Amino acid sequence: MGTKDPRIDSYIAKSADFAKPVLKHIRKLVHAACPEVEETMKWSCPHFVHKGMLCSMAAFKQHCSFGFWKSALILGKGQRSGNNQNEGMGQFGRIGAISDLPKDNVLIGYIKEAVRLNETGTRLHPRPKSKERKELIVPAELMAALGANKKALTAFENFSYSHKKEYVEWIAEAKREETRKKRVATAIEWIAEGKSRHWKYVKC
């Protein structure tokens, strides 16, 4: 039998009202798809584990997120699903309601595939390392924001090439001006704290 973590109950209870039904729904589907799943909290967010990491969810002020650890093998490389799919973390964009998620049978299918991958010991293919480093062109909005925040600027300058690239690409790929502004604001906050773009998913 699977296990439920009371810390996740507390996490959901403290979330915004719009987020509660979304998080409860995701949690219910994960347990339905994998009765043996175990819950835990990592990096202040709920995670679901079965023979390794399966997926995680999170609630923010105006949206939720949900994502798989082996998303490239489940959804396909670079593929995302759901509404607002080009925004937010995870593979389902900014989730503001249950209706923003794929249909239950589709999502359960994704979860079962994540379980199968872990049970068979399937690993993600390592990213090929590029021998050539292209000069990073920092978006003007990010450059201006960094210039206005000395702490963030210093941290960014001390980042490795790959960490800088992650932020540059994340902001550059935003299609809407509103999305880009939100990402810049978030990036400055994280950079000032010395965090990489994917700090929430760095393995302990």
Coordinates of N, CA and C in Angstrom, one line a residue:
M1 N 0.8 -1.2 0.0 CA 0.0 0.0 0.0 C 0.9 1.3 0.0
G2 N 0.4 2.3 -0.6 CA 1.1 3.5 -0.6 C 1.0 4.3 0.7
T3 N 1.6 5.4 0.8 CA 1.6 6.2 2.0 C 1.2 7.6 1.7
K4 N 0.6 8.3 2.7 CA 0.3 9.7 2.5 C 1.1 10.4 3.6
D5 N 1.6 11.6 3.2 CA 2.4 12.4 4.1 C 1.6 13.5 4.6
P6 N 1.4 13.6 6.0 CA 0.6 14.7 6.6 C 1.1 16.1 6.2
R7 N 2.4 16.2 5.8 CA 2.9 17.5 5.4 C 2.3 18.0 4.2
I8 N 1.9 17.0 3.3 CA 1.2 17.4 2.1 C -0.2 17.9 2.4
D9 N -0.9 17.3 3.4 CA -2.2 17.8 3.9 C -2.1 19.2 4.3
S10 N -1.0 19.5 5.0 CA -0.8 20.9 5.5 C -0.5 21.8 4.4
Y11 N 0.3 21.3 3.4 CA 0.6 22.2 2.3 C -0.6 22.6 1.5
I12 N -1.5 21.6 1.3 CA -2.7 21.9 0.6 C -3.6 22.8 1.3
A13 N -3.7 22.6 2.6 CA -4.6 23.4 3.5 C -4.1 24.9 3.5
K14 N -2.8 25.1 3.4 CA -2.3 26.5 3.4 C -2.3 27.1 2.0
S15 N -2.6 26.4 1.0 CA -2.6 26.9 -0.4 C -3.8 27.8 -0.6
A16 N -3.7 28.6 -1.7 CA -4.9 29.5 -2.0 C -6.1 28.6 -2.3
D17 N -7.3 29.2 -2.2 CA -8.5 28.5 -2.4 C -8.6 27.8 -3.7
F18 N -8.2 28.6 -4.8 CA -8.3 28.0 -6.1 C -7.4 26.8 -6.3
A19 N -6.3 26.7 -5.5 CA -5.3 25.6 -5.7 C -5.7 24.4 -5.0
K20 N -6.5 24.5 -3.9 CA -6.9 23.3 -3.1 C -7.5 22.2 -4.0
P21 N -8.5 22.4 -4.7 CA -9.1 21.3 -5.5 C -8.2 20.8 -6.6
V22 N -7.3 21.6 -7.1 CA -6.4 21.2 -8.1 C -5.4 20.2 -7.5
L23 N -4.8 20.6 -6.4 CA -3.8 19.7 -5.7 C -4.4 18.4 -5.2
K24 N -5.6 18.5 -4.7 CA -6.3 17.3 -4.2 C -6.6 16.4 -5.4
H25 N -7.0 17.0 -6.5 CA -7.3 16.1 -7.7 C -6.1 15.4 -8.2
I26 N -5.0 16.2 -8.4 CA -3.7 15.5 -8.8 C -3.3 14.4 -7.9
R27 N -3.4 14.7 -6.6 CA -3.0 13.7 -5.6 C -3.8 12.4 -5.7
K28 N -5.1 12.6 -5.9 CA -6.1 11.5 -6.1 C -5.7 10.7 -7.3
L29 N -5.4 11.3 -8.4 CA -5.1 10.6 -9.6 C -3.8 9.8 -9.5
V30 N -2.8 10.4 -8.8 CA -1.5 9.7 -8.7 C -1.7 8.5 -7.9
H31 N -2.5 8.5 -6.8 CA -2.7 7.3 -6.0 C -3.6 6.3 -6.7
A32 N -4.5 6.8 -7.6 CA -5.3 5.9 -8.4 C -4.5 5.1 -9.4
A33 N -3.5 5.8 -10.0 CA -2.7 5.2 -11.0 C -1.6 4.3 -10.4
C34 N -1.2 4.7 -9.2 CA -0.1 3.9 -8.5 C -0.4 3.7 -7.1
P35 N -1.2 2.7 -6.7 CA -1.6 2.5 -5.3 C -0.4 2.4 -4.3
E36 N 0.8 2.0 -4.9 CA 2.0 1.8 -4.0 C 2.8 3.1 -3.8
V37 N 2.3 4.2 -4.4 CA 3.1 5.4 -4.4 C 3.3 6.0 -3.0
E38 N 4.4 6.6 -2.8 CA 4.7 7.2 -1.5 C 4.9 8.7 -1.7
E39 N 4.4 9.4 -0.6 CA 4.5 10.9 -0.7 C 5.7 11.4 0.1
T40 N 6.2 12.5 -0.3 CA 7.2 13.2 0.5 C 7.3 14.7 0.1
M41 N 8.0 15.4 0.9 CA 8.2 16.8 0.6 C 9.6 17.0 0.3
K42 N 9.9 17.6 -0.8 CA 11.3 18.0 -1.2 C 11.3 19.4 -1.8
W43 N 12.3 20.2 -1.3 CA 12.4 21.6 -1.8 C 11.1 22.3 -1.6
S44 N 10.4 22.0 -0.4 CA 9.2 22.7 0.0 C 8.0 22.4 -0.9
C45 N 8.1 21.3 -1.8 CA 7.0 21.0 -2.6 C 6.6 19.5 -2.5
P46 N 5.3 19.1 -2.7 CA 4.9 17.7 -2.6 C 5.5 16.9 -3.8
H47 N 6.1 15.8 -3.5 CA 6.6 14.9 -4.5 C 6.0 13.5 -4.3
F48 N 5.9 12.7 -5.4 CA 5.4 11.4 -5.4 C 6.5 10.4 -5.8
V49 N 6.7 9.4 -5.1 CA 7.8 8.5 -5.3 C 7.4 7.0 -5.4
H50 N 8.0 6.3 -6.4 CA 7.8 4.9 -6.5 C 9.0 4.3 -7.3
K51 N 9.9 3.7 -6.5 CA 11.2 3.2 -7.1 C 11.9 4.3 -7.8
G52 N 11.8 5.5 -7.2 CA 12.5 6.7 -7.7 C 11.4 7.8 -7.9
M53 N 11.8 9.0 -8.2 CA 10.9 10.1 -8.4 C 10.0 9.9 -9.5
L54 N 8.7 10.1 -9.3 CA 7.7 10.0 -10.3 C 7.3 11.4 -10.8
C55 N 6.8 12.2 -9.9 CA 6.3 13.5 -10.3 C 6.2 14.4 -9.1
S56 N 5.8 15.7 -9.3 CA 5.7 16.6 -8.2 C 4.7 17.7 -8.6
M57 N 4.2 18.4 -7.6 CA 3.2 19.5 -7.8 C 3.6 20.6 -6.9
A58 N 3.1 21.8 -7.2 CA 3.3 23.0 -6.4 C 2.2 24.0 -6.6
A59 N 2.0 24.8 -5.6 CA 1.0 25.9 -5.7 C 1.7 27.2 -5.5
F60 N 1.3 28.2 -6.3 CA 1.8 29.5 -6.2 C 0.6 30.5 -6.0
K61 N 0.9 31.7 -6.0 CA -0.2 32.7 -5.7 C -1.3 32.7 -6.6
Q62 N -1.0 32.4 -7.9 CA -2.1 32.5 -8.9 C -2.2 31.3 -9.8
H63 N -1.3 30.3 -9.6 CA -1.4 29.1 -10.4 C -0.7 27.9 -9.7
C64 N -1.0 26.7 -10.2 CA -0.3 25.5 -9.7 C 0.6 25.0 -10.9
S65 N 1.4 24.0 -10.5 CA 2.2 23.4 -11.5 C 2.3 21.9 -11.2
F66 N 2.5 21.1 -12.3 CA 2.6 19.6 -12.1 C 3.6 19.1 -13.2
G67 N 4.5 18.3 -12.8 CA 5.5 17.8 -13.7 C 6.0 16.4 -13.4
F68 N 6.5 15.8 -14.5 CA 7.2 14.4 -14.3 C 8.7 14.6 -14.4
W69 N 9.4 13.7 -13.7 CA 10.8 13.7 -13.7 C 11.4 13.2 -15.0
K70 N 10.7 12.3 -15.6 CA 11.1 11.7 -16.9 C 10.1 12.1 -18.0
S71 N 9.8 13.4 -18.0 CA 8.8 13.9 -18.9 C 9.2 13.7 -20.4
A72 N 10.5 13.8 -20.7 CA 10.9 13.6 -22.1 C 10.6 12.2 -22.6
L73 N 10.6 11.2 -21.7 CA 10.2 9.8 -22.1 C 8.7 9.6 -22.1
I74 N 8.0 10.4 -21.4 CA 6.6 10.3 -21.2 C 5.8 11.1 -22.3
L75 N 6.2 12.3 -22.4 CA 5.5 13.2 -23.3 C 6.2 13.5 -24.6
G76 N 7.5 13.1 -24.6 CA 8.3 13.4 -25.8 C 9.2 14.6 -25.5
K77 N 10.4 14.6 -26.1 CA 11.3 15.6 -25.8 C 10.8 17.0 -26.2
G78 N 10.8 17.9 -25.2 CA 10.4 19.3 -25.5 C 8.9 19.5 -25.6
Q79 N 8.1 18.4 -25.4 CA 6.7 18.5 -25.5 C 6.0 18.9 -24.2
R80 N 5.0 19.7 -24.2 CA 4.2 20.0 -23.1 C 2.7 19.8 -23.4
S81 N 1.9 19.8 -22.3 CA 0.5 19.5 -22.5 C -0.3 20.4 -21.7
G82 N -1.6 20.5 -22.0 CA -2.5 21.3 -21.2 C -2.6 22.8 -21.7
N83 N -3.4 23.6 -21.0 CA -3.6 25.0 -21.3 C -2.4 25.8 -20.9
N84 N -2.2 27.0 -21.5 CA -1.1 27.9 -21.1 C 0.2 27.1 -21.0
Q85 N 0.4 26.1 -22.0 CA 1.5 25.2 -21.9 C 2.9 25.8 -22.0
N86 N 3.0 27.0 -22.5 CA 4.3 27.6 -22.7 C 4.7 28.4 -21.5
E87 N 3.9 28.4 -20.4 CA 4.1 29.2 -19.3 C 4.2 28.3 -18.0
G88 N 5.0 28.8 -17.0 CA 5.0 28.1 -15.8 C 6.0 26.9 -15.8
M89 N 6.2 26.3 -14.6 CA 7.1 25.1 -14.5 C 6.3 23.8 -14.8
G90 N 7.0 22.7 -14.8 CA 6.3 21.5 -15.1 C 6.0 21.4 -16.6
Q91 N 5.2 20.3 -16.9 CA 4.9 20.1 -18.3 C 3.4 20.5 -18.7
F92 N 2.7 21.1 -17.8 CA 1.3 21.4 -18.0 C 1.0 22.9 -17.8
G93 N 2.0 23.7 -17.9 CA 1.8 25.2 -17.8 C 1.3 25.7 -16.5
R94 N 0.6 26.9 -16.6 CA 0.0 27.5 -15.4 C -1.4 26.9 -15.2
I95 N -1.5 26.1 -14.1 CA -2.8 25.4 -13.9 C -3.6 26.3 -12.9
G96 N -4.7 26.8 -13.3 CA -5.5 27.6 -12.4 C -6.8 26.9 -12.0
A97 N -7.1 25.8 -12.7 CA -8.3 25.0 -12.3 C -8.1 23.6 -12.8
I98 N -8.9 22.7 -12.4 CA -8.8 21.3 -12.8 C -9.0 21.2 -14.3
S99 N -9.8 22.0 -14.9 CA -10.0 22.0 -16.3 C -8.8 22.3 -17.1
D100 N -7.8 22.9 -16.5 CA -6.5 23.2 -17.2 C -5.6 22.0 -17.4
L101 N -6.0 20.9 -16.7 CA -5.2 19.7 -16.7 C -5.8 18.8 -17.9
P102 N -5.0 17.9 -18.4 CA -5.5 16.9 -19.4 C -6.6 16.1 -18.7
K103 N -7.4 15.4 -19.5 CA -8.5 14.6 -19.0 C -8.0 13.5 -18.1
D104 N -8.7 13.1 -17.1 CA -8.3 12.2 -16.1 C -7.6 10.9 -16.7
N105 N -8.3 10.3 -17.7 CA -7.7 9.1 -18.3 C -6.4 9.3 -18.9
V106 N -6.2 10.5 -19.5 CA -4.9 10.8 -20.1 C -3.8 11.0 -19.1
L107 N -4.2 11.8 -18.0 CA -3.2 12.0 -17.0 C -2.8 10.7 -16.2
I108 N -3.8 9.9 -16.0 CA -3.5 8.6 -15.4 C -2.6 7.8 -16.3
G109 N -2.8 7.9 -17.6 CA -1.9 7.1 -18.5 C -0.5 7.6 -18.4
Y110 N -0.3 8.9 -18.3 CA 1.0 9.5 -18.1 C 1.7 9.0 -16.8
I111 N 0.9 9.0 -15.7 CA 1.4 8.6 -14.4 C 1.8 7.1 -14.5
K112 N 1.0 6.3 -15.1 CA 1.3 4.8 -15.2 C 2.6 4.6 -16.0
E113 N 2.8 5.4 -17.0 CA 4.0 5.3 -17.8 C 5.2 5.7 -17.0
A114 N 5.0 6.7 -16.1 CA 6.1 7.1 -15.2 C 6.5 6.0 -14.3
V115 N 5.4 5.3 -13.8 CA 5.6 4.2 -12.9 C 6.4 3.0 -13.7
R116 N 5.9 2.8 -14.9 CA 6.6 1.7 -15.7 C 8.0 2.0 -15.9
L117 N 8.3 3.2 -16.2 CA 9.7 3.6 -16.5 C 10.6 3.4 -15.3
N118 N 10.1 3.7 -14.1 CA 10.8 3.5 -12.9 C 11.0 2.1 -12.5
E119 N 9.9 1.3 -12.7 CA 9.9 -0.1 -12.4 C 10.9 -0.9 -13.3
T120 N 11.0 -0.4 -14.5 CA 12.0 -1.1 -15.5 C 13.4 -0.5 -15.4
G121 N 13.6 0.5 -14.6 CA 14.9 1.1 -14.4 C 15.3 1.9 -15.6
T122 N 14.3 2.4 -16.4 CA 14.6 3.2 -17.6 C 15.1 4.6 -17.2
R123 N 16.2 5.0 -17.7 CA 16.8 6.3 -17.4 C 16.7 7.2 -18.5
L124 N 16.7 8.5 -18.2 CA 16.8 9.6 -19.2 C 18.1 9.5 -19.9
H125 N 18.0 9.8 -21.2 CA 19.3 9.8 -22.0 C 20.1 11.0 -21.6
P126 N 21.4 10.9 -21.3 CA 22.1 12.1 -21.0 C 22.2 13.1 -22.1
R127 N 22.1 14.3 -21.7 CA 22.2 15.4 -22.8 C 23.6 15.4 -23.4
P128 N 23.6 15.5 -24.7 CA 25.0 15.6 -25.3 C 25.6 16.9 -25.0
K129 N 26.9 16.8 -24.6 CA 27.6 18.1 -24.2 C 28.1 18.8 -25.5
S130 N 27.8 20.0 -25.6 CA 28.2 20.8 -26.7 C 29.7 21.2 -26.5
K131 N 30.5 21.0 -27.5 CA 31.9 21.4 -27.3 C 32.1 22.9 -27.6
E132 N 31.1 23.5 -28.2 CA 31.3 24.9 -28.5 C 30.3 25.7 -27.7
R133 N 30.8 26.7 -27.1 CA 30.0 27.6 -26.3 C 29.7 28.9 -27.1
K134 N 28.4 29.1 -27.4 CA 28.0 30.3 -28.2 C 27.9 31.4 -27.2
E135 N 28.2 32.6 -27.7 CA 28.1 33.8 -26.8 C 26.6 34.0 -26.5
L136 N 26.4 34.2 -25.2 CA 25.0 34.4 -24.7 C 24.5 35.8 -25.0
I137 N 23.4 35.9 -25.6 CA 22.8 37.2 -25.8 C 21.7 37.4 -24.7
V138 N 22.0 38.2 -23.7 CA 21.1 38.3 -22.6 C 19.9 39.3 -23.0
P139 N 18.7 38.9 -22.9 CA 17.5 39.7 -23.3 C 17.6 41.1 -22.6
A140 N 17.2 42.1 -23.3 CA 17.3 43.5 -22.8 C 16.6 43.6 -21.4
E141 N 15.4 43.0 -21.3 CA 14.7 43.1 -20.1 C 15.4 42.5 -18.9
L142 N 16.1 41.4 -19.1 CA 16.8 40.8 -18.0 C 18.0 41.6 -17.7
M143 N 18.7 42.1 -18.7 CA 19.9 42.9 -18.5 C 19.6 44.2 -17.7
A144 N 18.4 44.8 -18.0 CA 18.0 46.0 -17.3 C 17.7 45.7 -15.8
A145 N 17.0 44.6 -15.6 CA 16.6 44.2 -14.3 C 17.8 43.9 -13.4
L146 N 18.8 43.2 -14.1 CA 20.0 42.9 -13.4 C 20.8 44.2 -13.0
G147 N 20.8 45.1 -13.9 CA 21.5 46.4 -13.6 C 20.9 47.2 -12.5
A148 N 19.6 46.9 -12.2 CA 18.9 47.6 -11.1 C 19.0 46.8 -9.8
N149 N 19.6 45.6 -9.8 CA 19.7 44.8 -8.6 C 21.2 44.3 -8.5
K150 N 22.0 45.0 -7.8 CA 23.4 44.7 -7.7 C 23.7 43.3 -7.2
K151 N 22.9 42.8 -6.2 CA 23.1 41.5 -5.7 C 22.9 40.4 -6.8
A152 N 21.8 40.6 -7.5 CA 21.4 39.7 -8.6 C 22.5 39.7 -9.7
L153 N 22.9 40.9 -10.0 CA 23.9 41.1 -11.1 C 25.2 40.4 -10.7
T154 N 25.7 40.5 -9.5 CA 26.9 39.9 -9.0 C 26.8 38.4 -9.1
A155 N 25.6 37.9 -8.6 CA 25.4 36.4 -8.6 C 25.3 35.9 -10.1
F156 N 24.7 36.6 -11.0 CA 24.6 36.2 -12.4 C 25.9 36.1 -13.0
E157 N 26.8 37.1 -12.7 CA 28.1 37.1 -13.3 C 29.0 36.0 -12.8
N158 N 28.7 35.5 -11.6 CA 29.4 34.4 -11.1 C 28.8 33.0 -11.4
F159 N 27.7 33.0 -12.1 CA 27.1 31.8 -12.5 C 27.9 31.1 -13.6
S160 N 27.8 29.8 -13.6 CA 28.4 29.0 -14.7 C 27.7 29.4 -16.0
Y161 N 28.3 29.0 -17.1 CA 27.8 29.3 -18.4 C 26.4 28.6 -18.6
S162 N 26.3 27.4 -18.1 CA 25.0 26.6 -18.2 C 23.9 27.3 -17.4
H163 N 24.2 27.8 -16.2 CA 23.2 28.4 -15.4 C 22.7 29.7 -16.0
K164 N 23.6 30.5 -16.6 CA 23.2 31.7 -17.3 C 22.4 31.4 -18.5
K165 N 22.8 30.3 -19.2 CA 22.0 29.9 -20.4 C 20.6 29.5 -20.1
E166 N 20.4 28.8 -19.0 CA 19.1 28.4 -18.6 C 18.1 29.6 -18.4
Y167 N 18.6 30.6 -17.8 CA 17.8 31.8 -17.5 C 17.6 32.6 -18.8
V168 N 18.6 32.7 -19.6 CA 18.5 33.5 -20.9 C 17.5 32.8 -21.8
E169 N 17.5 31.5 -21.9 CA 16.6 30.8 -22.8 C 15.2 30.8 -22.3
W170 N 15.0 30.7 -21.0 CA 13.7 30.7 -20.4 C 13.0 32.0 -20.6
I171 N 13.7 33.1 -20.5 CA 13.1 34.4 -20.8 C 12.9 34.7 -22.3
A172 N 13.9 34.3 -23.0 CA 13.9 34.5 -24.5 C 12.7 33.8 -25.2
E173 N 12.4 32.6 -24.6 CA 11.3 31.8 -25.3 C 9.9 32.2 -24.9
A174 N 9.8 33.2 -24.0 CA 8.4 33.6 -23.6 C 7.8 34.4 -24.8
K175 N 6.6 34.0 -25.2 CA 6.0 34.5 -26.4 C 5.2 35.8 -26.1
R176 N 4.7 35.9 -24.9 CA 3.9 37.1 -24.5 C 4.7 38.1 -23.6
E177 N 4.5 39.4 -23.8 CA 5.2 40.4 -23.0 C 4.9 40.2 -21.5
E178 N 3.7 39.9 -21.2 CA 3.3 39.7 -19.8 C 4.0 38.5 -19.2
T179 N 4.1 37.4 -20.0 CA 4.9 36.2 -19.5 C 6.3 36.6 -19.3
R180 N 6.9 37.3 -20.2 CA 8.3 37.6 -20.1 C 8.6 38.5 -18.9
K181 N 7.7 39.4 -18.6 CA 7.9 40.3 -17.4 C 7.8 39.5 -16.1
K182 N 6.9 38.5 -16.1 CA 6.8 37.7 -14.9 C 8.0 36.8 -14.7
R183 N 8.6 36.3 -15.8 CA 9.7 35.5 -15.8 C 11.0 36.3 -15.3
V184 N 11.1 37.5 -15.8 CA 12.2 38.3 -15.4 C 12.1 38.6 -13.9
A185 N 11.0 38.9 -13.4 CA 10.8 39.2 -12.0 C 11.2 38.0 -11.2
T186 N 10.7 36.8 -11.6 CA 11.0 35.6 -10.9 C 12.5 35.3 -11.0
A187 N 13.1 35.5 -12.2 CA 14.5 35.2 -12.4 C 15.4 36.1 -11.4
I188 N 15.0 37.4 -11.4 CA 15.8 38.3 -10.5 C 15.8 37.8 -9.1
E189 N 14.6 37.4 -8.6 CA 14.4 37.0 -7.2 C 15.3 35.7 -7.0
W190 N 15.3 34.8 -7.9 CA 16.0 33.5 -7.7 C 17.5 33.8 -7.9
I191 N 17.9 34.6 -8.8 CA 19.3 34.8 -9.1 C 19.9 35.5 -7.9
A192 N 19.2 36.5 -7.3 CA 19.7 37.2 -6.2 C 20.0 36.3 -5.0
E193 N 19.2 35.2 -5.0 CA 19.4 34.2 -3.9 C 20.4 33.1 -4.3
G194 N 21.0 33.3 -5.4 CA 22.1 32.4 -5.9 C 21.5 31.1 -6.4
K195 N 20.2 31.1 -6.8 CA 19.6 29.8 -7.3 C 19.7 29.7 -8.8
S196 N 19.8 28.5 -9.2 CA 19.8 28.2 -10.6 C 18.4 28.2 -11.1
R197 N 18.2 28.2 -12.4 CA 16.8 28.2 -13.0 C 16.0 27.0 -12.5
H198 N 16.6 25.8 -12.4 CA 15.9 24.6 -12.0 C 16.3 24.2 -10.6
W199 N 16.4 25.2 -9.7 CA 16.9 24.8 -8.3 C 15.9 23.9 -7.6
K200 N 14.6 24.0 -7.9 CA 13.7 23.1 -7.2 C 13.8 21.7 -7.5
Y201 N 14.5 21.4 -8.6 CA 14.5 20.0 -9.1 C 15.9 19.4 -9.0
V202 N 16.8 20.1 -8.3 CA 18.2 19.6 -8.2 C 18.1 18.5 -7.1
K203 N 18.7 17.4 -7.5 CA 18.7 16.2 -6.6 C 19.5 16.5 -5.3
C204 N 19.0 16.0 -4.2 CA 19.7 16.1 -2.9 C 20.9 15.2 -3.0

